[in-house]
Amino acid sequence: MDASALDDDDVFEEQRERVERPMARLFAEYGRDNTGYFVVGLIASVFARVLDLVPPLLLGVAIDAVIRQETAFAFALVPQSWLPSDRPMQMVFTGGIIAGAFLLAAVFHWARNWGWNNFAQHIQHDVRTDTYDKMQRLNMDFYADKQTGEMMSVLSNDVNRLERFLNDGMNSAFRLGVMVVAIAAILLWMNWQLALIALVPVPLIAFFTKRFIDTIQPKYADVRSSVGQLNSRLENNLGGITVIKSANTESYESDRVEDVSQDYFDANWGAIETRIKFFPGLRIISGIGFVLTFMIGGFWLLTYQTTGAAPFFFTGGLRTGEFVVFILLTQRFIWPMAQFGQIINMYQRAYASAERIFGLMDTPSRIAEDPDAEPLAVTDGEVAFDDVTFGYDYDAETDTGERIVEDVSFDVEGGDTVALVGPTGAGKSTLLKLLLRMYDVDGGAITIDDSDVRDVTIPSLRQQIGYVSQETFLFYGTVEENITYGTFDADHDAVVEAAKMAEAHQFIQNLPEGYDTKVGERGVKLSGGQRQRIAIARAILKDPSILVLDEATSDVDTETEMLIQKSLDKLTADRTTFAIAHRLSTIKDADQIVVVEDGRVVERGTHEELLAEDGLYANLWAVQAGEIDELPREFIERAARRRSQVDAEAGDD
Ligand code: ADP
């Protein structure tokens, strides 16, 4: 069966396709460290299952040797002199062995569960932590086309499926193997002719189960896909509840949820219909086996006891105890075999999950650290963008994809502040992400004090750069923990100092528990401006050589902005700073203003110089100062011309 048919709409398909023999790899890479648990589980499993067969076997012995006295009272491995000779004591002795078998079986069942569970738990823990570790090192473009929910599902569902297979699946598989082999061996050894009759259901059950799996598999795929759609819809709706309420579309959304829920219902019912026929079907097959063994064995028994000969074409005799053992044991392999389908199912799911997990682990990092990379040493803090070209989906070799920034060159003297200005989507944030090496440039280079950012170690690069963006994410934890995030050894006084500089101290003190107030998910809600000020405090505390402010004050009111601006002035005075701001008033004192339009630098200079130039900047300034109502036509047309030029170039590719 093709395991890849299990998950049709899998965003990790590309990753999965790379992986070969994922289960073998799982055992080789993760099983090896846990071999001890595996061996305990395996050996205990075999002993536990074999011991389970002792009571019915001894019942046969009791009937034939003690009650009917047709055979000698004897046990393999037990010296005859140890055995009692009077019948009541023989019964007690047999009962004692049965009791011992039960006790010993209990111990082995415990050891079996201990071994398998330890094996599964250790592996799931190792796999999950390794996957997470790898995941957070992946490039940003890996995250771009996947949703958080999909990543979560690898870390939770996929790892859990491995765990389930390693525990329940392997457990059942060994039970099935041991039961079928051991029972078949015992029956064949006791009476091979009757055994052939009693084993008739085995191939029938195998065939029936295979049919069942083939039928139910595509139905399960439907169920999974409709669960996915249902979850996405619910997640999306709950996330957008404000929009739903304000647009007054509750009933529209209720209908949409009802539709996807109905699809789930239908898909589920399709699977249920097949599933609920399976077990009654198995009962019928095992019933046929029972009746066949009962009738033929019973007839044989009767014939043998009355005439001393075997009926039909059978040869030899059959004793009552043997007959009873046959009836009891044939019932024992039906249910392990019924689980055959589940085992296959668990295996296939685990297989697909292992493919996703290893595929993710094998994802190459496009941003690879040079093995000879040295830590970045910032001396002056001079930064140069030299003919930088980059596109998120651009491939320099084949020259396909869109170039988001093109031939961008400018340098910043150490300690200077450079402002990036331009329309939304011009590529300003992209330039700063390139500086942080979230992505690598496709052409040109970015250097810090003459070191190419690609030649230094990534942690040292990011350690030297403080980054405050327009979206501030707070982790669940206290305000203080959020400020010290990344500078974990800072003391409380330093935190307060940083918060004061970021104009955050005041509002933090007014929170219910001050610096110990829990924020972030499930914590108290902070306004966008408050979050931004915490992020600024975080950057101040980090005291980086280079500061990147990507719309860092976009969410605060003008008054607070002015306050923060004052502290930012102190912060940026002696360090190289990059600032993106829509409100031009906040960056007019920058040492250098770089105007970006459609990924290219169109103007550069100080505020005064650019005003004198009367270009895009001067006109943007005039719009914001209220001197003119909108950008003059020539700039709008120029932007449009550039865009169509870019489109035409893209069309040539
Ligand atoms: P700005 O900061 O000037 O507003 P950005 O640098 O954010 O502009 O975006 C420049 C262009 O790159 C936009 O067209 C945007 O859609 C695109 N872009 C931004 N981030 C990504 C991404 N992760 N993947 C693909 N395209 C992106």
PDB file of N, CA and C in Angstrom, residues 410-413 416-421 584-595 601-619 621:
ATOM      1  N   PHE A 410      24.628  52.001  -0.631  1.00  0.00           N
ATOM      2  CA  PHE A 410      24.812  53.181   0.221  1.00  0.00           C
ATOM      3  C   PHE A 410      25.663  52.768   1.403  1.00  0.00           C
ATOM      4  N   ASP A 411      26.426  53.706   1.973  1.00  0.00           N
ATOM      5  CA  ASP A 411      27.147  53.345   3.187  1.00  0.00           C
ATOM      6  C   ASP A 411      26.772  54.275   4.316  1.00  0.00           C
ATOM      7  N   VAL A 412      26.948  53.725   5.503  1.00  0.00           N
ATOM      8  CA  VAL A 412      26.631  54.476   6.710  1.00  0.00           C
ATOM      9  C   VAL A 412      27.906  54.536   7.530  1.00  0.00           C
ATOM     10  N   GLU A 413      28.296  55.740   7.887  1.00  0.00           N
ATOM     11  CA  GLU A 413      29.464  55.907   8.756  1.00  0.00           C
ATOM     12  C   GLU A 413      29.129  55.347  10.130  1.00  0.00           C
ATOM     13  N   ASP A 416      26.428  56.774  12.746  1.00  0.00           N
ATOM     14  CA  ASP A 416      25.422  57.609  12.069  1.00  0.00           C
ATOM     15  C   ASP A 416      24.036  56.967  12.091  1.00  0.00           C
ATOM     16  N   THR A 417      23.052  57.791  11.840  1.00  0.00           N
ATOM     17  CA  THR A 417      21.696  57.277  11.698  1.00  0.00           C
ATOM     18  C   THR A 417      21.270  57.448  10.250  1.00  0.00           C
ATOM     19  N   VAL A 418      20.807  56.339   9.667  1.00  0.00           N
ATOM     20  CA  VAL A 418      20.309  56.421   8.306  1.00  0.00           C
ATOM     21  C   VAL A 418      18.825  56.079   8.332  1.00  0.00           C
ATOM     22  N   ALA A 419      18.054  56.880   7.634  1.00  0.00           N
ATOM     23  CA  ALA A 419      16.617  56.614   7.579  1.00  0.00           C
ATOM     24  C   ALA A 419      16.283  56.073   6.201  1.00  0.00           C
ATOM     25  N   LEU A 420      15.447  55.024   6.166  1.00  0.00           N
ATOM     26  CA  LEU A 420      14.971  54.499   4.889  1.00  0.00           C
ATOM     27  C   LEU A 420      13.546  54.969   4.702  1.00  0.00           C
ATOM     28  N   VAL A 421      13.309  55.630   3.599  1.00  0.00           N
ATOM     29  CA  VAL A 421      12.000  56.230   3.359  1.00  0.00           C
ATOM     30  C   VAL A 421      11.513  55.746   2.005  1.00  0.00           C
ATOM     31  N   LEU A 584       7.628  61.200   8.600  1.00  0.00           N
ATOM     32  CA  LEU A 584       8.947  61.722   8.233  1.00  0.00           C
ATOM     33  C   LEU A 584       9.501  62.651   9.307  1.00  0.00           C
ATOM     34  N   SER A 585       8.604  63.265  10.100  1.00  0.00           N
ATOM     35  CA  SER A 585       9.084  64.185  11.133  1.00  0.00           C
ATOM     36  C   SER A 585      10.021  63.475  12.102  1.00  0.00           C
ATOM     37  N   THR A 586       9.839  62.149  12.271  1.00  0.00           N
ATOM     38  CA  THR A 586      10.673  61.439  13.251  1.00  0.00           C
ATOM     39  C   THR A 586      12.073  61.159  12.735  1.00  0.00           C
ATOM     40  N   ILE A 587      12.286  61.283  11.434  1.00  0.00           N
ATOM     41  CA  ILE A 587      13.627  60.935  10.926  1.00  0.00           C
ATOM     42  C   ILE A 587      14.311  62.121  10.242  1.00  0.00           C
ATOM     43  N   LYS A 588      13.710  63.302  10.352  1.00  0.00           N
ATOM     44  CA  LYS A 588      14.272  64.400   9.565  1.00  0.00           C
ATOM     45  C   LYS A 588      15.679  64.811  10.033  1.00  0.00           C
ATOM     46  N   ASP A 589      16.021  64.440  11.283  1.00  0.00           N
ATOM     47  CA  ASP A 589      17.356  64.780  11.766  1.00  0.00           C
ATOM     48  C   ASP A 589      18.394  63.709  11.460  1.00  0.00           C
ATOM     49  N   ALA A 590      17.994  62.666  10.738  1.00  0.00           N
ATOM     50  CA  ALA A 590      18.937  61.585  10.424  1.00  0.00           C
ATOM     51  C   ALA A 590      20.129  62.137   9.650  1.00  0.00           C
ATOM     52  N   ASP A 591      21.299  61.480   9.834  1.00  0.00           N
ATOM     53  CA  ASP A 591      22.498  61.937   9.130  1.00  0.00           C
ATOM     54  C   ASP A 591      22.344  61.737   7.630  1.00  0.00           C
ATOM     55  N   GLN A 592      21.561  60.723   7.290  1.00  0.00           N
ATOM     56  CA  GLN A 592      21.405  60.409   5.886  1.00  0.00           C
ATOM     57  C   GLN A 592      20.011  59.827   5.668  1.00  0.00           C
ATOM     58  N   ILE A 593      19.362  60.275   4.623  1.00  0.00           N
ATOM     59  CA  ILE A 593      18.055  59.708   4.295  1.00  0.00           C
ATOM     60  C   ILE A 593      18.184  59.027   2.939  1.00  0.00           C
ATOM     61  N   VAL A 594      17.791  57.741   2.901  1.00  0.00           N
ATOM     62  CA  VAL A 594      17.871  56.992   1.648  1.00  0.00           C
ATOM     63  C   VAL A 594      16.441  56.760   1.182  1.00  0.00           C
ATOM     64  N   VAL A 595      16.108  57.245   0.018  1.00  0.00           N
ATOM     65  CA  VAL A 595      14.738  57.095  -0.473  1.00  0.00           C
ATOM     66  C   VAL A 595      14.693  55.893  -1.410  1.00  0.00           C
ATOM     67  N   VAL A 601      17.329  52.638  -4.961  1.00  0.00           N
ATOM     68  CA  VAL A 601      17.568  53.905  -4.273  1.00  0.00           C
ATOM     69  C   VAL A 601      17.367  55.011  -5.291  1.00  0.00           C
ATOM     70  N   VAL A 602      16.424  55.923  -5.019  1.00  0.00           N
ATOM     71  CA  VAL A 602      16.198  56.993  -5.981  1.00  0.00           C
ATOM     72  C   VAL A 602      16.767  58.336  -5.532  1.00  0.00           C
ATOM     73  N   GLU A 603      16.907  58.516  -4.193  1.00  0.00           N
ATOM     74  CA  GLU A 603      17.494  59.772  -3.712  1.00  0.00           C
ATOM     75  C   GLU A 603      18.264  59.477  -2.442  1.00  0.00           C
ATOM     76  N   ARG A 604      19.266  60.290  -2.162  1.00  0.00           N
ATOM     77  CA  ARG A 604      20.038  60.130  -0.925  1.00  0.00           C
ATOM     78  C   ARG A 604      20.508  61.488  -0.477  1.00  0.00           C
ATOM     79  N   GLY A 605      20.506  61.742   0.812  1.00  0.00           N
ATOM     80  CA  GLY A 605      21.019  63.022   1.288  1.00  0.00           C
ATOM     81  C   GLY A 605      20.437  63.341   2.646  1.00  0.00           C
ATOM     82  N   THR A 606      20.721  64.539   3.144  1.00  0.00           N
ATOM     83  CA  THR A 606      20.114  64.949   4.408  1.00  0.00           C
ATOM     84  C   THR A 606      18.743  65.540   4.098  1.00  0.00           C
ATOM     85  N   HIS A 607      17.979  65.777   5.151  1.00  0.00           N
ATOM     86  CA  HIS A 607      16.646  66.355   5.000  1.00  0.00           C
ATOM     87  C   HIS A 607      16.705  67.619   4.133  1.00  0.00           C
ATOM     88  N   GLU A 608      17.634  68.512   4.484  1.00  0.00           N
ATOM     89  CA  GLU A 608      17.725  69.783   3.764  1.00  0.00           C
ATOM     90  C   GLU A 608      18.086  69.563   2.295  1.00  0.00           C
ATOM     91  N   GLU A 609      19.074  68.688   2.105  1.00  0.00           N
ATOM     92  CA  GLU A 609      19.509  68.433   0.728  1.00  0.00           C
ATOM     93  C   GLU A 609      18.364  67.879  -0.115  1.00  0.00           C
ATOM     94  N   LEU A 610      17.617  66.966   0.472  1.00  0.00           N
ATOM     95  CA  LEU A 610      16.545  66.329  -0.298  1.00  0.00           C
ATOM     96  C   LEU A 610      15.393  67.300  -0.562  1.00  0.00           C
ATOM     97  N   LEU A 611      15.155  68.194   0.418  1.00  0.00           N
ATOM     98  CA  LEU A 611      14.108  69.203   0.182  1.00  0.00           C
ATOM     99  C   LEU A 611      14.510  70.086  -0.994  1.00  0.00           C
ATOM    100  N   ALA A 612      15.807  70.435  -1.002  1.00  0.00           N
ATOM    101  CA  ALA A 612      16.290  71.313  -2.074  1.00  0.00           C
ATOM    102  C   ALA A 612      16.180  70.618  -3.430  1.00  0.00           C
ATOM    103  N   GLU A 613      16.331  69.288  -3.423  1.00  0.00           N
ATOM    104  CA  GLU A 613      16.281  68.528  -4.671  1.00  0.00           C
ATOM    105  C   GLU A 613      14.886  68.513  -5.282  1.00  0.00           C
ATOM    106  N   ASP A 614      13.892  68.709  -4.416  1.00  0.00           N
ATOM    107  CA  ASP A 614      12.493  68.749  -4.847  1.00  0.00           C
ATOM    108  C   ASP A 614      12.057  67.461  -5.574  1.00  0.00           C
ATOM    109  N   GLY A 615      12.527  66.329  -5.076  1.00  0.00           N
ATOM    110  CA  GLY A 615      12.158  65.041  -5.681  1.00  0.00           C
ATOM    111  C   GLY A 615      11.052  64.364  -4.890  1.00  0.00           C
ATOM    112  N   LEU A 616      11.094  63.012  -4.875  1.00  0.00           N
ATOM    113  CA  LEU A 616      10.060  62.232  -4.191  1.00  0.00           C
ATOM    114  C   LEU A 616       9.980  62.599  -2.707  1.00  0.00           C
ATOM    115  N   TYR A 617      11.163  62.670  -2.051  1.00  0.00           N
ATOM    116  CA  TYR A 617      11.176  62.956  -0.620  1.00  0.00           C
ATOM    117  C   TYR A 617      10.529  64.309  -0.326  1.00  0.00           C
ATOM    118  N   ALA A 618      10.948  65.313  -1.071  1.00  0.00           N
ATOM    119  CA  ALA A 618      10.428  66.661  -0.831  1.00  0.00           C
ATOM    120  C   ALA A 618       8.910  66.676  -0.973  1.00  0.00           C
ATOM    121  N   ASN A 619       8.403  65.918  -1.930  1.00  0.00           N
ATOM    122  CA  ASN A 619       6.957  65.895  -2.136  1.00  0.00           C
ATOM    123  C   ASN A 619       6.231  65.076  -1.076  1.00  0.00           C
ATOM    124  N   TRP A 621       7.255  64.820   1.923  1.00  0.00           N
ATOM    125  CA  TRP A 621       7.313  65.728   3.081  1.00  0.00           C
ATOM    126  C   TRP A 621       6.184  66.752   2.985  1.00  0.00           C
TER     127      TRP A 621
END
